[in-house]
Coordinates of C-alpha atoms in Angstrom, one line a residue:
M1 CA 31.2 -20.8 18.6
R2 CA 33.8 -18.9 16.5
Y3 CA 34.2 -19.0 12.8
D4 CA 36.9 -17.5 10.5
S5 CA 34.3 -17.0 7.7
I6 CA 30.6 -16.6 7.4
T7 CA 30.5 -19.5 5.0
E8 CA 31.5 -21.8 7.9
A9 CA 28.2 -20.9 9.5
I10 CA 26.2 -22.4 6.6
G11 CA 24.4 -25.6 7.7
N12 CA 23.9 -27.3 11.1
T13 CA 20.4 -25.6 11.3
P14 CA 18.1 -26.5 14.2
L15 CA 15.4 -29.2 14.1
V16 CA 12.5 -27.9 16.1
R17 CA 9.5 -29.9 17.4
I18 CA 6.2 -28.3 16.6
D19 CA 3.8 -28.2 19.6
P20 CA 1.1 -30.8 19.1
A21 CA -1.5 -28.2 20.3
V22 CA -0.7 -26.3 17.1
H23 CA -1.0 -29.1 14.5
G24 CA -3.4 -31.4 16.3
L25 CA -1.7 -34.7 15.4
R26 CA -1.9 -37.2 18.2
N27 CA 0.4 -39.9 17.2
I28 CA 3.0 -38.1 15.1
D29 CA 5.9 -35.9 16.3
L30 CA 6.3 -33.1 13.8
Y31 CA 9.6 -31.3 13.3
A32 CA 10.6 -28.3 11.3
K33 CA 14.2 -28.1 9.8
L34 CA 14.9 -24.4 10.1
E35 CA 16.8 -23.7 6.9
M36 CA 15.8 -20.0 7.4
L37 CA 18.5 -19.7 10.0
N38 CA 21.4 -20.1 7.4
P39 CA 23.5 -17.0 7.4
F40 CA 22.1 -15.6 4.1
G41 CA 18.6 -16.5 5.1
S42 CA 17.5 -19.7 3.2
V43 CA 18.0 -23.3 2.3
K44 CA 19.7 -22.2 -0.9
D45 CA 22.8 -21.0 1.1
R46 CA 24.0 -24.7 1.1
A47 CA 23.6 -25.3 -2.6
A48 CA 25.0 -21.9 -3.6
W49 CA 28.2 -22.3 -1.6
N50 CA 28.6 -25.9 -2.7
M51 CA 28.1 -25.0 -6.4
V52 CA 30.3 -22.0 -6.5
R53 CA 33.1 -23.1 -4.3
P54 CA 35.1 -25.3 -6.7
G55 CA 35.4 -22.6 -9.4
L56 CA 36.0 -19.5 -7.2
S57 CA 39.8 -19.5 -7.4
A58 CA 40.0 -19.8 -11.1
A59 CA 37.1 -17.2 -11.5
T60 CA 38.9 -14.7 -9.3
E61 CA 42.1 -15.1 -11.3
R62 CA 40.4 -14.4 -14.7
G63 CA 37.8 -11.9 -13.2
A64 CA 34.8 -14.0 -14.3
Q65 CA 31.3 -13.0 -13.5
I66 CA 29.1 -15.5 -11.5
V67 CA 25.8 -16.1 -13.4
E68 CA 22.7 -18.0 -12.3
L69 CA 19.2 -18.3 -13.7
S70 CA 17.5 -17.3 -10.4
S71 CA 15.2 -14.6 -9.1
G72 CA 15.2 -15.6 -5.5
N73 CA 17.2 -17.2 -2.7
T74 CA 19.9 -18.8 -4.8
A75 CA 20.6 -15.4 -6.4
K76 CA 20.7 -13.8 -3.0
A77 CA 23.2 -16.2 -1.6
L78 CA 25.4 -16.1 -4.8
A79 CA 25.4 -12.3 -4.8
V80 CA 26.8 -12.3 -1.2
L81 CA 29.4 -14.9 -2.1
A82 CA 30.4 -13.1 -5.2
S83 CA 30.9 -9.8 -3.4
M84 CA 32.9 -11.5 -0.7
H85 CA 35.4 -12.7 -3.3
G86 CA 35.5 -9.6 -5.4
L87 CA 33.5 -10.9 -8.2
A88 CA 30.4 -9.6 -10.0
F89 CA 27.1 -11.5 -10.0
R90 CA 24.4 -11.5 -12.6
S91 CA 20.9 -12.8 -11.9
V92 CA 19.1 -13.8 -15.1
T93 CA 15.4 -14.4 -15.0
N94 CA 12.3 -13.9 -17.1
R95 CA 10.7 -11.9 -14.4
M96 CA 11.4 -10.7 -10.8
R97 CA 8.1 -11.5 -9.1
I98 CA 9.0 -10.3 -5.6
P99 CA 9.9 -6.6 -5.4
E100 CA 11.6 -6.8 -2.0
I101 CA 14.0 -9.5 -3.3
K102 CA 14.8 -7.5 -6.4
E103 CA 15.7 -4.5 -4.3
L104 CA 17.7 -6.7 -1.9
L105 CA 19.7 -8.2 -4.8
L106 CA 20.5 -4.6 -6.1
L107 CA 21.6 -3.7 -2.6
L108 CA 23.9 -6.7 -2.6
G109 CA 25.5 -5.4 -5.8
A110 CA 23.8 -7.9 -8.2
E111 CA 23.2 -7.2 -11.8
I112 CA 19.7 -8.2 -12.9
E113 CA 18.9 -9.2 -16.4
E114 CA 15.2 -9.9 -17.2
L115 CA 14.8 -11.8 -20.5
P116 CA 11.5 -12.5 -22.1
G117 CA 10.3 -16.0 -21.3
Q118 CA 7.5 -18.1 -22.5
S119 CA 6.7 -19.3 -19.0
E120 CA 7.6 -18.7 -15.4
C121 CA 10.1 -21.5 -15.3
L122 CA 13.1 -22.4 -17.5
D123 CA 12.0 -25.0 -20.1
P124 CA 15.3 -26.5 -21.6
T125 CA 13.3 -28.1 -24.4
D126 CA 11.9 -24.8 -25.7
T127 CA 14.7 -23.6 -28.0
D128 CA 12.6 -20.6 -29.0
D129 CA 12.6 -19.2 -25.5
P130 CA 15.2 -16.5 -25.0
L131 CA 15.8 -17.7 -21.4
T132 CA 16.5 -21.2 -22.7
R133 CA 18.9 -19.9 -25.4
F134 CA 20.8 -18.0 -22.8
H135 CA 21.0 -21.1 -20.6
H136 CA 22.4 -23.1 -23.5
A137 CA 24.9 -20.3 -24.3
L138 CA 26.2 -20.4 -20.6
A139 CA 26.8 -24.1 -21.1
E140 CA 29.5 -23.4 -23.7
D141 CA 33.1 -23.0 -22.6
D142 CA 33.3 -19.3 -21.9
S143 CA 35.9 -18.0 -19.5
R144 CA 33.9 -14.8 -18.9
Y145 CA 31.4 -16.6 -16.7
L146 CA 31.2 -19.0 -13.7
H147 CA 27.7 -20.5 -14.3
T148 CA 26.5 -22.4 -11.2
D149 CA 23.6 -23.9 -13.1
Q150 CA 21.3 -24.8 -10.2
Y151 CA 18.8 -26.6 -12.3
Y152 CA 21.3 -29.2 -13.5
N153 CA 24.3 -29.0 -11.2
P154 CA 24.6 -32.3 -9.2
R155 CA 26.4 -30.2 -6.5
N156 CA 23.0 -28.7 -5.7
T157 CA 21.8 -32.1 -4.6
Q158 CA 25.1 -33.1 -3.0
A159 CA 25.0 -30.1 -0.6
H160 CA 21.9 -31.7 1.0
M161 CA 23.3 -35.2 0.9
A162 CA 26.4 -34.0 2.8
G163 CA 24.6 -31.7 5.2
T164 CA 20.8 -31.4 5.5
G165 CA 20.0 -35.1 5.4
P166 CA 22.7 -36.3 7.8
E167 CA 21.8 -33.4 10.2
I168 CA 18.1 -34.6 10.3
V169 CA 19.2 -38.1 11.1
K170 CA 21.7 -37.0 13.8
D171 CA 19.0 -34.8 15.5
L172 CA 16.6 -37.7 15.5
D173 CA 19.1 -39.7 17.5
G174 CA 20.3 -41.7 14.5
R175 CA 16.9 -42.4 13.0
A176 CA 15.3 -41.3 9.9
P177 CA 11.7 -39.8 10.1
D178 CA 8.8 -41.8 8.9
W179 CA 7.8 -39.0 6.5
F180 CA 9.8 -36.3 4.9
F181 CA 8.0 -33.3 3.2
A182 CA 9.6 -30.8 0.9
C183 CA 8.4 -28.1 -1.4
V184 CA 9.8 -28.6 -4.9
G185 CA 11.7 -25.8 -6.7
T186 CA 15.0 -26.9 -8.2
A187 CA 14.4 -30.3 -6.5
G188 CA 18.0 -30.2 -5.0
S189 CA 17.0 -30.2 -1.3
S190 CA 14.2 -32.8 -1.6
T191 CA 16.3 -35.2 -3.8
G192 CA 19.5 -34.9 -1.6
V193 CA 17.6 -35.3 1.7
A194 CA 15.5 -38.1 0.4
R195 CA 18.5 -40.1 -0.7
V196 CA 20.1 -39.9 2.7
L197 CA 17.0 -40.7 4.6
R198 CA 16.3 -43.8 2.5
E199 CA 19.8 -45.0 3.0
H200 CA 19.0 -45.1 6.7
D201 CA 15.5 -46.5 6.3
P202 CA 14.1 -47.5 2.9
T203 CA 10.5 -47.3 4.2
V204 CA 10.7 -43.4 4.6
R205 CA 7.8 -41.8 2.8
V206 CA 8.8 -38.8 0.7
V207 CA 6.1 -36.2 -0.2
G208 CA 6.8 -33.5 -2.8
L209 CA 4.7 -30.3 -2.5
V210 CA 4.1 -28.2 -5.7
A211 CA 2.0 -25.1 -6.3
E212 CA -1.4 -25.4 -7.8
A213 CA -1.4 -24.8 -11.6
S214 CA -2.9 -21.4 -11.4
D215 CA -1.1 -20.1 -8.3
F216 CA 2.2 -18.4 -7.6
I217 CA 4.1 -19.4 -4.4
P218 CA 7.7 -18.1 -4.2
G219 CA 10.2 -20.8 -4.5
I220 CA 7.8 -23.6 -5.5
R221 CA 7.1 -24.8 -9.0
T222 CA 3.9 -26.1 -10.4
L223 CA 3.9 -29.7 -11.5
D224 CA 4.1 -28.8 -15.1
E225 CA 7.0 -26.5 -14.5
V226 CA 9.0 -28.9 -12.2
R227 CA 9.0 -31.6 -15.0
H228 CA 11.5 -29.4 -16.8
V229 CA 13.9 -29.1 -14.0
G230 CA 17.0 -31.2 -14.6
L231 CA 17.4 -32.4 -11.0
F232 CA 13.8 -33.5 -10.7
S233 CA 12.9 -37.2 -10.8
P234 CA 9.4 -38.5 -10.1
D235 CA 11.0 -41.6 -8.5
T236 CA 12.2 -39.4 -5.6
Y237 CA 8.7 -38.9 -4.3
D238 CA 6.1 -41.4 -3.1
T239 CA 3.5 -38.9 -3.9
I240 CA 3.3 -35.3 -5.1
E241 CA 0.5 -33.0 -3.8
S242 CA -0.4 -29.5 -4.6
V243 CA -0.8 -26.5 -2.3
S244 CA -2.4 -23.1 -3.0
A245 CA -1.1 -19.6 -2.3
D246 CA -3.8 -19.3 0.4
D247 CA -2.5 -22.5 1.9
A248 CA 1.0 -21.0 1.9
I249 CA -0.1 -17.8 3.6
D250 CA -2.3 -19.6 6.2
G251 CA 0.5 -22.0 7.1
M252 CA 3.0 -19.1 7.3
V253 CA 0.7 -17.2 9.7
T254 CA 0.4 -20.3 11.9
L255 CA 4.2 -20.8 12.0
I256 CA 4.8 -17.2 12.9
R257 CA 2.0 -16.6 15.4
R258 CA 1.7 -20.0 17.0
C259 CA 5.3 -21.3 16.8
G260 CA 7.5 -18.2 16.8
L261 CA 9.0 -19.2 13.5
L262 CA 9.4 -16.2 11.1
A263 CA 8.8 -18.4 8.1
G264 CA 8.1 -17.3 4.6
P265 CA 5.2 -18.6 2.4
T266 CA 7.3 -21.6 1.1
G267 CA 7.6 -22.8 4.8
G268 CA 4.0 -22.1 5.3
A269 CA 3.1 -24.2 2.2
A270 CA 5.3 -27.0 3.6
Y271 CA 3.7 -26.9 7.0
L272 CA 0.1 -26.8 5.8
G273 CA 0.8 -29.5 3.2
T274 CA 2.4 -31.7 5.8
V275 CA -0.4 -31.5 8.3
R276 CA -3.1 -32.0 5.8
H277 CA -1.4 -35.1 4.5
L278 CA -0.8 -36.5 8.0
R279 CA -4.2 -35.8 9.5
A280 CA -5.7 -38.5 7.2
L281 CA -3.3 -41.0 8.6
D282 CA -2.9 -40.0 12.2
A283 CA -6.0 -41.7 13.6
E284 CA -5.1 -45.0 12.2
L285 CA -1.6 -45.3 13.9
T286 CA -1.0 -47.5 16.8
E287 CA 2.6 -46.4 17.5
R288 CA 4.4 -43.1 17.6
R289 CA 5.8 -41.8 14.3
S290 CA 7.7 -38.8 13.2
A291 CA 7.7 -36.4 10.3
V292 CA 10.0 -33.5 9.1
F293 CA 9.4 -30.6 6.8
I294 CA 11.7 -27.8 5.7
V295 CA 11.2 -24.1 6.5
C296 CA 13.0 -22.7 3.5
D297 CA 13.4 -19.0 4.3
R298 CA 12.1 -15.9 6.2
V299 CA 9.0 -13.8 6.0
E300 CA 10.6 -10.3 5.6
S301 CA 11.2 -10.5 1.9
Y302 CA 7.5 -11.4 1.2
L303 CA 5.6 -8.6 2.7
G304 CA 4.6 -7.3 -0.7
Y305 CA 3.4 -10.8 -1.6
V306 CA 1.3 -10.8 1.6
R307 CA 0.0 -7.3 1.0
Q308 CA -1.2 -8.2 -2.5
R309 CA -3.0 -11.4 -1.5
R310 CA -4.0 -10.8 2.2
P311 CA -4.0 -7.1 3.0
D312 CA -6.1 -7.9 6.1
L313 CA -3.1 -9.5 7.7
L314 CA -1.4 -6.1 7.5
G315 CA -4.3 -4.1 8.9
R316 CA -5.6 -3.1 5.5
P317 CA -9.1 -3.6 4.1
P318 CA -9.5 -6.5 1.7
R319 CA -8.9 -5.6 -1.9
R320 CA -12.0 -5.8 -4.1
N321 CA -11.9 -7.3 -7.5
S322 CA -8.4 -8.8 -7.0
V323 CA -7.4 -11.9 -9.0
A324 CA -6.0 -13.3 -5.8
T325 CA -9.6 -13.9 -4.6
V326 CA -10.7 -15.9 -7.7
T327 CA -11.7 -19.5 -6.7
E328 CA -10.9 -22.7 -8.6
A329 CA -14.6 -23.1 -9.2
E330 CA -14.7 -19.7 -10.9
I331 CA -11.8 -20.6 -13.0
R332 CA -13.3 -23.9 -14.2
S333 CA -16.5 -22.1 -15.1
A334 CA -14.8 -19.3 -17.1
T335 CA -14.6 -19.6 -20.9
A336 CA -11.3 -20.8 -22.4
I337 CA -10.9 -21.3 -26.1
D338 CA -8.2 -23.0 -28.1
T339 CA -6.1 -21.4 -30.8
A340 CA -8.4 -22.4 -33.7
Q341 CA -11.5 -21.1 -31.9
A342 CA -9.6 -17.9 -31.0
R343 CA -8.5 -17.2 -34.6
T344 CA -12.1 -17.6 -35.8
W345 CA -13.4 -15.4 -33.0
I346 CA -10.9 -12.7 -33.7
E347 CA -11.8 -12.6 -37.4
S348 CA -15.5 -12.6 -36.8
E349 CA -16.0 -10.5 -33.7
R350 CA -12.9 -8.5 -33.4
P351 CA -12.4 -8.8 -29.6
L352 CA -9.9 -6.8 -27.7
V353 CA -6.9 -9.1 -27.3
V354 CA -4.9 -8.4 -24.1
D355 CA -1.4 -9.9 -23.8
L356 CA -0.6 -10.1 -20.1
R357 CA 3.0 -11.0 -20.5
G358 CA 6.0 -8.8 -19.7
P359 CA 6.9 -6.0 -22.3
R360 CA 10.0 -7.8 -23.5
A361 CA 8.2 -11.0 -24.2
Y362 CA 5.5 -9.1 -25.9
A363 CA 7.9 -7.2 -28.0
T364 CA 9.6 -10.4 -29.0
L365 CA 6.5 -12.1 -30.4
H366 CA 2.8 -11.4 -30.0
I367 CA -0.6 -11.7 -31.6
E368 CA -1.1 -9.1 -34.2
G369 CA -3.4 -6.3 -33.0
S370 CA -3.1 -7.3 -29.3
I371 CA -2.3 -4.7 -26.6
N372 CA 0.2 -5.3 -23.9
I373 CA -0.9 -4.9 -20.2
V374 CA 1.4 -6.7 -17.8
D375 CA -0.7 -8.9 -15.4
D376 CA 0.3 -6.9 -12.3
L377 CA -0.8 -3.7 -13.9
F378 CA -4.0 -5.3 -15.2
D379 CA -4.7 -6.5 -11.6
E380 CA -4.4 -2.9 -10.5
L381 CA -6.7 -1.7 -13.2
V382 CA -9.5 -4.1 -12.4
R383 CA -9.5 -3.3 -8.7
G384 CA -10.9 0.0 -9.7
G385 CA -13.7 -1.6 -11.8
L386 CA -13.8 -2.9 -15.3
P387 CA -11.1 -1.2 -17.4
F388 CA -13.3 -1.2 -20.5
S389 CA -17.0 -1.6 -21.5
R390 CA -18.6 -4.7 -20.2
R391 CA -20.0 -5.4 -23.7
Q392 CA -16.6 -5.3 -25.3
P393 CA -15.5 -8.9 -26.2
V394 CA -12.1 -9.6 -24.6
L395 CA -9.5 -12.3 -25.2
L396 CA -6.9 -12.6 -22.6
A397 CA -3.6 -14.3 -23.3
C398 CA -0.5 -15.2 -21.1
P399 CA 2.4 -17.5 -21.5
V400 CA 0.6 -20.9 -20.9
G401 CA -3.0 -20.0 -20.2
E402 CA -3.1 -20.1 -16.4
K403 CA -3.1 -16.4 -15.5
S404 CA -5.4 -15.4 -18.4
A405 CA -7.9 -18.1 -17.0
R406 CA -7.9 -16.4 -13.6
Y407 CA -8.5 -12.9 -15.1
A408 CA -11.3 -14.2 -17.4
A409 CA -12.9 -15.6 -14.3
L410 CA -12.5 -12.3 -12.4
L411 CA -14.0 -10.2 -15.2
T412 CA -16.9 -12.7 -15.5
R413 CA -17.5 -12.3 -11.8
M414 CA -17.5 -8.5 -12.2
G415 CA -20.2 -8.7 -14.8
H416 CA -18.3 -8.6 -18.1
S417 CA -20.4 -10.2 -20.8
D418 CA -17.8 -11.9 -22.8
A419 CA -14.2 -12.4 -21.4
R420 CA -12.4 -15.5 -22.7
S421 CA -9.0 -17.0 -22.0
L422 CA -6.6 -18.3 -24.7
A423 CA -6.1 -22.0 -23.6
G424 CA -2.5 -22.9 -23.6
G425 CA -1.5 -19.2 -24.0
I426 CA 1.0 -17.9 -26.4
V427 CA 2.9 -21.1 -26.3
A428 CA -0.1 -23.1 -27.6
W429 CA -0.7 -20.4 -30.2
R430 CA 2.9 -20.6 -31.4
D431 CA 2.9 -24.4 -31.4
A432 CA -0.3 -24.5 -33.5
G433 CA 1.6 -22.5 -36.2
A434 CA -0.7 -19.4 -35.8
P435 CA 0.9 -16.1 -36.8
L436 CA 2.8 -14.0 -34.4
V437 CA 4.4 -10.6 -35.1
R438 CA 7.5 -8.8 -33.7
D439 CA 7.9 -5.1 -32.7

């Protein structure tokens, strides 16, 4: 097999049957579509190449910079493609969550611009969000940039309609599977594959997998986040189910150790979500069925993610007092107060207000008198014990109230007498018309 360019190696990834001894399903053949074997390492290779290709010649002539709002695999693929064609690439994001990917992007020659953002995902309706304003500016006719626009570009979806979907049908001897499972990020792969499979068989069941509201899984949005993605349509999915970060890591370990698939946490989430859904149906089947899930990328870029959440997997002792160990029950029992209650409490009790957002978001707008401790740093502080007196009232705030709820639960577990979370976060505070100040 010989190619004239590495881009010709994008696609035609294997479809591998998972041993029933691993997943335990008796009546369902389970297959993994190994998008991790694309040349740049992920499912995003297809979309990146399909989105950037039409504009490459003109961009090269005028010396334009390729720009994408991405902090992960799309940025990685575009950085390689830009370098191959003598162009610069800029990754714009509100936060680089995975250190290894940030370092890899820099190695690939990418420029990284971290803008303050109200939440972890672009919300095109939030005109006050700097990330949204930048996205709108890129939509204007500006010859300086080639904006691939993965959240709205139909060529993202079309890449999977032309490649991923037909490949699955071909490898199943011309049949569509009975179920298709996909983690939802930009929704490009799930939407494109679903359309193709349903053209072959309208009865195909499509299950979208999203991250639990308070969890972070690389490459997967929460349900609230994914509603803002331009390519997302609820009609694509017969059902949408959530998976946790623990699910993602457990599934990843199973794929690595039992199947020899060096999958990242997104693939692990897809596997575990798939098996969990199918186990409830398997016993009732009277004829053989099939299901396919996507392994999006490889594990190597996520060792820091694993180290933070499951150090035991890397031969290290479990971390005490880590926010990653907080349970959903603890989060539900922690105290969360709305903006009106918070303003009354601040005036009467003078709690310490801790803003967990990044420094640029904090500098843009914050609650007067609050202090800024980025959540990753705060996590490190509490691992050594309570960072302030257990009798000191504390109000924790983050973009939308999810991370602050986890930290309030952790401080409560550690014996803090009065740690509360700002429900809805700084976004809710702003929307209620409460005052914010700027550095």
